[in-house]
Coordinates of C-alpha atoms in Angstrom, one line a residue:
X12 CA 147.2 -20.9 -33.5
X13 CA 147.6 -21.6 -29.7
X14 CA 150.8 -23.8 -30.4
X15 CA 152.0 -20.1 -32.6
X16 CA 149.9 -18.1 -29.7
X17 CA 151.6 -19.3 -26.5
X18 CA 155.4 -19.0 -29.0
X19 CA 154.8 -15.7 -29.4
X20 CA 154.0 -14.5 -26.1
X21 CA 156.4 -16.5 -24.4
X22 CA 159.2 -14.8 -26.4
X23 CA 157.9 -11.4 -26.7
X24 CA 157.9 -12.2 -22.3
X25 CA 161.3 -13.0 -21.8
X26 CA 162.4 -10.1 -24.3
X27 CA 161.0 -7.8 -22.3
X28 CA 161.7 -9.2 -19.4
X29 CA 165.7 -9.6 -20.3
X30 CA 165.4 -5.6 -22.3
X31 CA 163.8 -3.8 -19.8
X32 CA 163.8 -5.6 -16.4
X33 CA 167.3 -6.5 -16.5
X34 CA 169.2 -4.8 -19.4
X35 CA 167.8 -1.3 -18.9
X36 CA 166.5 -1.0 -14.9
X37 CA 169.1 -3.3 -13.3
X38 CA 172.2 -2.8 -15.3
X39 CA 171.2 0.3 -17.6
X40 CA 172.5 -0.2 -20.0
X41 CA 170.9 2.2 -22.4
X42 CA 169.0 5.5 -21.8
X43 CA 166.1 6.3 -23.9
X44 CA 164.0 9.5 -23.6
X45 CA 161.3 10.0 -20.8
X46 CA 158.4 9.0 -23.5
X47 CA 160.3 6.0 -24.7
X48 CA 160.8 5.2 -21.3
X49 CA 157.4 5.4 -20.5
X50 CA 156.5 3.1 -23.4
X51 CA 158.1 0.5 -23.4
X52 CA 157.5 -0.1 -18.9
X53 CA 153.9 0.2 -20.2
X54 CA 154.2 -2.9 -23.8
X55 CA 156.4 -4.5 -20.6
X56 CA 153.1 -4.5 -18.3
X57 CA 150.8 -5.4 -20.5
X58 CA 152.8 -7.8 -22.5
X59 CA 153.9 -10.0 -19.4
X60 CA 150.5 -9.8 -17.6
X61 CA 149.9 -11.5 -14.9
X62 CA 153.5 -12.5 -14.4
X63 CA 154.2 -8.6 -14.5
X64 CA 157.6 -8.2 -12.8
X65 CA 157.8 -5.0 -11.1
X66 CA 160.6 -3.0 -12.7
X67 CA 162.4 -1.9 -8.3
X68 CA 162.2 -5.4 -7.0
X69 CA 163.7 -7.4 -9.6
X70 CA 167.1 -5.0 -10.2
X71 CA 167.4 -5.4 -6.6
X72 CA 167.6 -9.5 -6.6
X73 CA 169.4 -9.5 -9.3
X74 CA 171.5 -6.7 -8.3
X75 CA 172.1 -9.0 -5.3
X76 CA 172.6 -11.5 -7.5
X77 CA 175.3 -10.4 -8.5
X78 CA 177.0 -9.3 -5.2
X79 CA 176.5 -12.4 -3.5
X80 CA 175.7 -15.0 -6.7
X81 CA 176.6 -18.6 -5.9
X82 CA 176.9 -17.7 -2.0
X83 CA 174.2 -17.8 1.1
X84 CA 173.2 -14.5 0.1
X85 CA 172.7 -14.7 -3.0
X86 CA 168.8 -15.1 -3.9
X87 CA 168.9 -17.6 -6.0
X88 CA 171.4 -19.7 -6.7
X89 CA 171.2 -23.2 -7.2
X90 CA 174.3 -23.9 -5.2
X91 CA 172.4 -23.6 -2.4
X92 CA 168.7 -24.9 -3.2
X93 CA 168.2 -28.5 -3.3
X94 CA 165.8 -28.2 -6.7
X95 CA 164.2 -25.3 -8.9
X96 CA 160.7 -25.4 -7.2
X97 CA 162.9 -24.5 -3.9
X98 CA 164.8 -21.5 -5.6
X99 CA 162.4 -19.6 -7.0
X100 CA 159.7 -20.6 -4.2
X101 CA 163.3 -18.1 -1.9
X102 CA 163.0 -16.2 -4.7
X103 CA 159.7 -15.2 -4.6
X104 CA 159.4 -14.8 -1.1
X105 CA 162.9 -11.7 -1.2
X106 CA 161.1 -10.6 -5.0
X107 CA 158.2 -10.2 -2.8
X108 CA 159.3 -8.3 0.1
X109 CA 161.1 -6.1 -2.2
X110 CA 158.1 -5.8 -4.1
X111 CA 156.1 -4.7 -1.2
X112 CA 159.0 -3.5 1.0
X113 CA 158.7 -4.6 4.1
X114 CA 162.0 -5.9 3.2
X115 CA 165.3 -3.4 3.2
X116 CA 168.4 -3.7 0.9
X117 CA 171.7 -2.1 0.6
X118 CA 172.2 0.9 -0.2
X119 CA 174.1 0.4 -2.9
X120 CA 171.3 -1.3 -4.8
X121 CA 169.6 1.3 -4.4
X122 CA 168.4 4.2 -7.8
X123 CA 168.8 4.3 -10.5
X124 CA 165.7 2.0 -12.4
X125 CA 162.6 3.4 -13.9
X126 CA 159.2 3.4 -11.2
X127 CA 155.7 3.9 -12.4
X128 CA 153.4 4.1 -9.3
X129 CA 150.5 3.9 -11.3
X130 CA 150.7 0.7 -13.8
X131 CA 153.6 -1.3 -11.2
X132 CA 151.0 -0.9 -8.3
X133 CA 147.8 -1.8 -11.2
X134 CA 149.3 -4.7 -12.5
X135 CA 151.2 -6.4 -9.7
X136 CA 147.6 -6.9 -7.7
X137 CA 145.9 -9.9 -8.2
X138 CA 142.8 -8.8 -9.3
X139 CA 145.0 -7.3 -12.5
X140 CA 146.6 -10.4 -13.0
X141 CA 143.3 -12.5 -12.1
X142 CA 141.6 -10.5 -15.2
X143 CA 144.4 -11.3 -18.0
X144 CA 144.2 -14.3 -16.5
X145 CA 140.4 -14.9 -17.6
X146 CA 141.3 -13.2 -20.5
X147 CA 144.4 -16.2 -21.6
X148 CA 141.2 -18.6 -20.6
X149 CA 138.7 -17.7 -22.5
X150 CA 141.2 -17.7 -26.0
X151 CA 142.1 -21.1 -24.9
X152 CA 138.2 -21.7 -24.6
X153 CA 137.6 -19.9 -27.6
X154 CA 141.0 -22.0 -29.7
X155 CA 142.1 -24.5 -28.1
X156 CA 141.3 -28.0 -30.2
X157 CA 143.0 -30.8 -29.1
X158 CA 143.3 -31.7 -24.6
X159 CA 147.1 -30.7 -24.9
X160 CA 146.1 -26.9 -25.9
X161 CA 145.1 -26.7 -21.9
X162 CA 148.7 -28.3 -20.5
X163 CA 150.2 -24.7 -22.3
X164 CA 147.7 -22.2 -20.1
X165 CA 149.3 -22.2 -16.8
X166 CA 152.1 -21.4 -18.7
X167 CA 151.0 -18.3 -19.8
X168 CA 150.4 -17.4 -15.9
X169 CA 154.1 -18.0 -14.6
X170 CA 156.3 -16.8 -17.3
X171 CA 157.7 -14.4 -16.0
X172 CA 159.1 -16.8 -12.9
X173 CA 159.6 -20.1 -14.7
X174 CA 162.2 -17.7 -17.0
X175 CA 164.4 -16.1 -14.4
X176 CA 164.0 -19.7 -12.6
X177 CA 165.2 -21.5 -16.1
X178 CA 168.7 -19.1 -16.8
X179 CA 169.7 -19.5 -13.0
X180 CA 168.8 -23.6 -12.2
X181 CA 170.2 -23.8 -15.8
X182 CA 172.8 -21.2 -16.3
X183 CA 174.7 -22.1 -12.8
X184 CA 174.5 -25.9 -12.9
X185 CA 174.8 -27.4 -17.4
X186 CA 176.9 -26.1 -20.7
X187 CA 179.9 -24.1 -20.3
X188 CA 182.7 -21.2 -19.6
X189 CA 184.8 -19.0 -22.0
X190 CA 185.6 -17.3 -18.4
X191 CA 187.6 -17.5 -15.2
X192 CA 185.1 -15.9 -12.0
X193 CA 184.2 -16.7 -8.5
X194 CA 180.7 -18.1 -9.8
X195 CA 179.4 -20.9 -11.1
X196 CA 178.2 -19.3 -14.2
X197 CA 177.4 -20.7 -17.6
X198 CA 177.0 -20.9 -20.9
X199 CA 174.0 -23.1 -21.2
X200 CA 173.1 -23.7 -25.4
X201 CA 170.4 -24.5 -26.8
X202 CA 168.8 -23.3 -24.4
X203 CA 169.6 -20.0 -24.8
X204 CA 167.2 -19.6 -27.8
X205 CA 164.7 -20.4 -25.5
X206 CA 165.8 -17.4 -22.9
X207 CA 166.8 -14.9 -25.9
X208 CA 170.2 -14.5 -24.8
X209 CA 169.4 -15.1 -21.5
X210 CA 171.3 -18.5 -21.1
X211 CA 174.8 -16.5 -21.6
X212 CA 175.6 -16.4 -17.8
X213 CA 179.0 -17.0 -17.8
X214 CA 179.2 -14.0 -20.3
X215 CA 176.7 -12.2 -17.7
X216 CA 179.1 -12.5 -15.6
X217 CA 182.4 -11.7 -16.3
X218 CA 181.3 -8.8 -17.7
X219 CA 178.0 -7.9 -16.0
X220 CA 178.2 -3.8 -18.4
X221 CA 178.5 -6.3 -21.7
X222 CA 175.8 -4.9 -23.8
X223 CA 176.0 -8.1 -26.1
X224 CA 175.9 -11.8 -23.5
X225 CA 177.8 -13.4 -27.0
X226 CA 181.1 -14.6 -26.9
X227 CA 182.4 -16.3 -29.2
X228 CA 181.0 -16.4 -32.8
X229 CA 178.9 -19.5 -32.8
X230 CA 176.7 -17.4 -30.4
X231 CA 173.9 -14.8 -31.0
X232 CA 171.6 -13.0 -28.2
X233 CA 168.9 -11.9 -29.5
X234 CA 168.2 -9.5 -27.4
X235 CA 171.5 -7.5 -28.1
X236 CA 169.9 -7.4 -31.5
X237 CA 167.5 -5.7 -30.9
X238 CA 168.3 -3.8 -28.8
X239 CA 171.2 -2.5 -31.9
X240 CA 167.8 -2.3 -34.0
X241 CA 166.2 0.3 -31.6
X242 CA 169.1 2.3 -31.2
X243 CA 169.6 2.7 -34.9
X244 CA 166.7 3.7 -35.2
X245 CA 167.2 6.6 -32.5
X246 CA 164.6 5.1 -29.7
X247 CA 167.7 4.3 -27.2
X248 CA 171.3 5.2 -26.7
X249 CA 173.4 3.1 -25.6
X250 CA 175.9 4.4 -22.4
X251 CA 179.4 4.4 -22.7
X252 CA 180.2 1.9 -20.7
X253 CA 177.7 -0.5 -22.0
X254 CA 180.2 0.4 -25.0
X255 CA 183.8 -0.4 -23.4
X256 CA 182.8 -3.4 -21.7
X257 CA 181.8 -5.0 -24.5
X258 CA 185.0 -3.9 -27.2
X259 CA 187.2 -4.4 -23.8
X260 CA 186.1 -8.0 -22.8
X261 CA 185.7 -10.5 -25.5
X262 CA 187.4 -13.4 -26.0
X263 CA 190.3 -14.2 -28.9
X264 CA 189.3 -17.4 -29.9
X265 CA 192.1 -19.0 -30.3
X266 CA 192.5 -18.3 -26.4
X267 CA 188.8 -19.9 -26.2
X268 CA 190.2 -22.8 -28.2
X269 CA 194.3 -23.2 -26.7
X270 CA 190.4 -23.4 -23.1
X271 CA 192.7 -21.0 -21.4
X272 CA 190.3 -18.7 -20.1
X273 CA 190.2 -14.3 -19.4
X274 CA 189.4 -13.1 -15.9
X275 CA 186.0 -11.6 -14.5
X276 CA 184.9 -8.5 -14.4
X277 CA 184.5 -7.9 -10.8
X278 CA 181.8 -5.0 -11.1
X279 CA 177.8 -5.4 -10.1

């Protein structure tokens, strides 16, 4: 039971991070009504629990990443960090400054992200994070049947940051490229199975407004499939800009096979 619950928590945490904090808060790839937004906002907080990421701080940090990808001003780039841990610490310091507003951001990175002060403050406080951690530990105390199960427990506490570290380290170091770009972004398979489409980093950096991070026939973006379902249910509406970007930047199959890389979009 414990491995199943761990896998479910990981998958849901990654999905909500990709859907809400990344594709909605940072990029506004879709719109929705205020009630749906609040429901998704609260669901994200409850699912992520002790590793909840404030949408405002996340959005600003991610926009900075696109603007300065793999340069010294990138908040999380393996090109300028010796290992994933140092990259995570560097990112955490920037995130904490944006969360507390002790660090400022360029005006172009501000606005357009969901803010719910009551929820964001509550789930970003240490007592709340510790309370979620205690609930996870109580579950393991009741249902863990093998010693190795306990090795999974700490991951529940930091799933959000760990997911981000995997995406930004692997997605800018390992894999193949469909598009020429000014950064070192890559598409990392088969690790993307763990990340709900987020490790198609080269595709995403090339066409950042596209809601579908897959670009070739063998690539599958699970979060995009969820977005399509939500759109069909009329819970969200894909933005015209994202639809146009999706159609415009899909590379032809023959073009990729010949090794000709389409140029990346310069937009954020």
